[in-house]
Amino acid sequence: MERPCLYIVIPCYNEEQVLPITSGMFLEKLNSLAGAGKISEDSRILFVNDGSKDGTWEVIRRLAEEDCHYIGISQSRNRGHQNAVLAGLMEAKDKCDITISIDCDGQDDINAMDEMTDAYLDGCQVVYGVRSRRDTDTFFKRFTAQGFYKLMNWMGAEVVYNHADYRLVSSRVLQELANFKEVNIFLRGMIPLVGFKSTSVYYERHERIAGKSHYPLRKMLSLAFDGITSLSVRPIRLITGLGLVIAVLSFIGVVWAVVSDLTGQTVAGWASTVCIVCLMGGIQLLCLGVIGEYIGKIYLETKARPRYIISERTWEETD
Ligand code: UDP
Ligand code: MG
């Protein structure tokens, strides 16, 4: 088999402190893979600047001038990690045979790339990078992250346990992924939906080399909620189930009330009345909220706005 051309896709948001350190590591890895004959010489490292507010784009531009293996695109504004990765993958899909997406902060072990390319050469189209341990994360991060995967799967959004966005995807799969037109994107859940032969490789996650995480609990919860509501309708089913249970209970309550009344046992039950009104009010608002979330998503999907807008590239587009 001919040696595949690899594009390493790296989203960057306010990473001017980290990039100068990690870019060299990525280049070294690319060169060693090429040296070992696993990938072709025209492989590249593709940075996606996600509308950074600091000097990240200048760093990327400088890197591109220094070495032809570095290339970069810039989004017109900050659109978030998922959109940045998608922009990079779509940019790469017609230029290479395989892509590996990885964060730029050096947390994910780049040495897993050897195994990933090996798995591709063995015939896998998708290779998930899975964290074997989470020792370097704080207890809080570990705990919340675990809850995240449990919740996701329970709610019907299929995700690979402990797999973030470090994965190898072939251009064959990306061509199919391009047909998924949704604007609410959650790549971790979408790639398994595309299918094709896949496998996992295991690696240990390190601490961030510099800078700080952009995923506090608030963003993680919103990612989980987005993932669930973008991929699954189970919450709506749960609400239907809940409604059914409450309806049955209410019916029993009504029968009980009527029987009590007929047998002349009614007393002024102010407390119980208020409790029931409050409970019903709360449940109804909650259910409306979840349904509203889906309607909001439908609203965004019908607008079909572009999922990313590339404003600049480090190279000249010829066509
Ligand atoms: N990132 C991005 N856009 C954003 C936030 C983050 O492109 O709006 C990038 C960031 O530069 C990094 C990756 O996404 O390469 C993961 O972010 P981070 O390391 O902050 O998350 P964590 O590893 O803590 O979950
Ligand atoms: Mg990180």
Short mmCIF file of N, CA and C and ligand atoms in Angstrom, two decimals, residues 11-13 15 48 50 78 80-81 84 103-105 107 141 205 208 212-215 219, ligand 1:
data_model
loop_
_atom_site.label_atom_id
_atom_site.label_comp_id
_atom_site.label_asym_id
_atom_site.label_seq_id
_atom_site.Cartn_x
_atom_site.Cartn_y
_atom_site.Cartn_z
N PRO A 11 -6.85 22.40 16.87
CA PRO A 11 -7.57 23.63 17.17
C PRO A 11 -6.82 24.45 18.21
N CYS A 12 -6.79 25.77 18.03
CA CYS A 12 -6.05 26.61 18.98
C CYS A 12 -6.87 27.84 19.33
N TYR A 13 -7.10 28.03 20.61
CA TYR A 13 -7.79 29.23 21.06
C TYR A 13 -7.00 29.85 22.20
N GLU A 15 -3.70 30.36 22.58
CA GLU A 15 -2.66 29.41 22.98
C GLU A 15 -1.26 29.91 22.67
N VAL A 48 -5.75 25.28 13.41
CA VAL A 48 -6.98 26.04 13.19
C VAL A 48 -7.08 27.08 14.28
N ASP A 50 -8.99 29.50 16.31
CA ASP A 50 -10.43 29.66 16.56
C ASP A 50 -10.73 31.07 17.07
N ASN A 78 -14.43 33.38 17.18
CA ASN A 78 -14.43 32.20 18.03
C ASN A 78 -15.76 31.46 17.91
N GLY A 80 -15.87 28.01 19.03
CA GLY A 80 -15.82 26.86 19.94
C GLY A 80 -15.02 25.69 19.35
N HIS A 81 -14.56 24.85 20.24
CA HIS A 81 -13.67 23.74 19.91
C HIS A 81 -14.21 22.84 18.81
N ALA A 84 -14.15 24.36 15.43
CA ALA A 84 -12.78 24.54 14.97
C ALA A 84 -12.23 23.22 14.41
N ASP A 103 -5.62 18.11 20.61
CA ASP A 103 -5.54 19.43 21.23
C ASP A 103 -4.11 19.94 21.16
N CYS A 104 -3.95 21.26 21.24
CA CYS A 104 -2.60 21.79 21.07
C CYS A 104 -1.84 21.90 22.38
N ASP A 105 -2.47 21.48 23.50
CA ASP A 105 -1.84 21.77 24.79
C ASP A 105 -0.90 20.68 25.29
N GLN A 107 -1.53 17.69 26.18
CA GLN A 107 -2.10 16.77 27.18
C GLN A 107 -2.22 15.36 26.65
N LYS A 141 -12.25 17.05 38.37
CA LYS A 141 -12.34 16.91 36.91
C LYS A 141 -12.65 15.45 36.55
N ARG A 205 -2.97 10.50 29.70
CA ARG A 205 -3.12 11.93 29.49
C ARG A 205 -2.24 12.71 30.47
N ARG A 208 -1.56 19.86 31.30
CA ARG A 208 -1.39 20.92 30.33
C ARG A 208 0.01 21.52 30.46
N LYS A 212 -4.15 27.75 30.52
CA LYS A 212 -5.13 27.06 31.35
C LYS A 212 -6.29 26.50 30.54
N SER A 213 -7.01 25.55 31.17
CA SER A 213 -8.10 24.86 30.48
C SER A 213 -9.21 25.83 30.11
N HIS A 214 -9.82 25.57 28.94
CA HIS A 214 -10.97 26.37 28.54
C HIS A 214 -12.27 25.63 28.83
N TYR A 215 -12.17 24.51 29.54
CA TYR A 215 -13.37 23.73 29.83
C TYR A 215 -13.66 23.65 31.32
N LYS A 219 -18.83 24.84 31.05
CA LYS A 219 -18.74 24.49 29.63
C LYS A 219 -18.92 23.00 29.41
N1 UDP B 1 -10.25 25.39 21.90
C1 UDP B 1 -10.77 25.99 20.76
N2 UDP B 1 -11.81 26.86 20.88
C2 UDP B 1 -12.40 27.16 22.09
C3 UDP B 1 -11.87 26.51 23.25
C4 UDP B 1 -10.81 25.62 23.12
O1 UDP B 1 -10.29 25.77 19.65
O2 UDP B 1 -13.33 27.95 22.14
C5 UDP B 1 -9.10 24.43 21.77
C6 UDP B 1 -7.92 24.70 22.69
O3 UDP B 1 -7.01 25.59 22.12
C7 UDP B 1 -7.32 23.32 22.87
C8 UDP B 1 -8.54 22.39 22.76
O4 UDP B 1 -9.57 23.16 22.15
O5 UDP B 1 -6.43 22.98 21.82
C9 UDP B 1 -8.99 21.86 24.11
O6 UDP B 1 -9.19 22.90 25.04
P1 UDP B 1 -8.67 22.81 26.55
O7 UDP B 1 -7.30 22.24 26.59
O8 UDP B 1 -8.82 24.17 27.13
O9 UDP B 1 -9.73 21.81 27.20
P2 UDP B 1 -9.44 20.60 28.24
O10 UDP B 1 -8.28 19.82 27.70
O11 UDP B 1 -9.13 21.24 29.53
O12 UDP B 1 -10.72 19.82 28.25
#
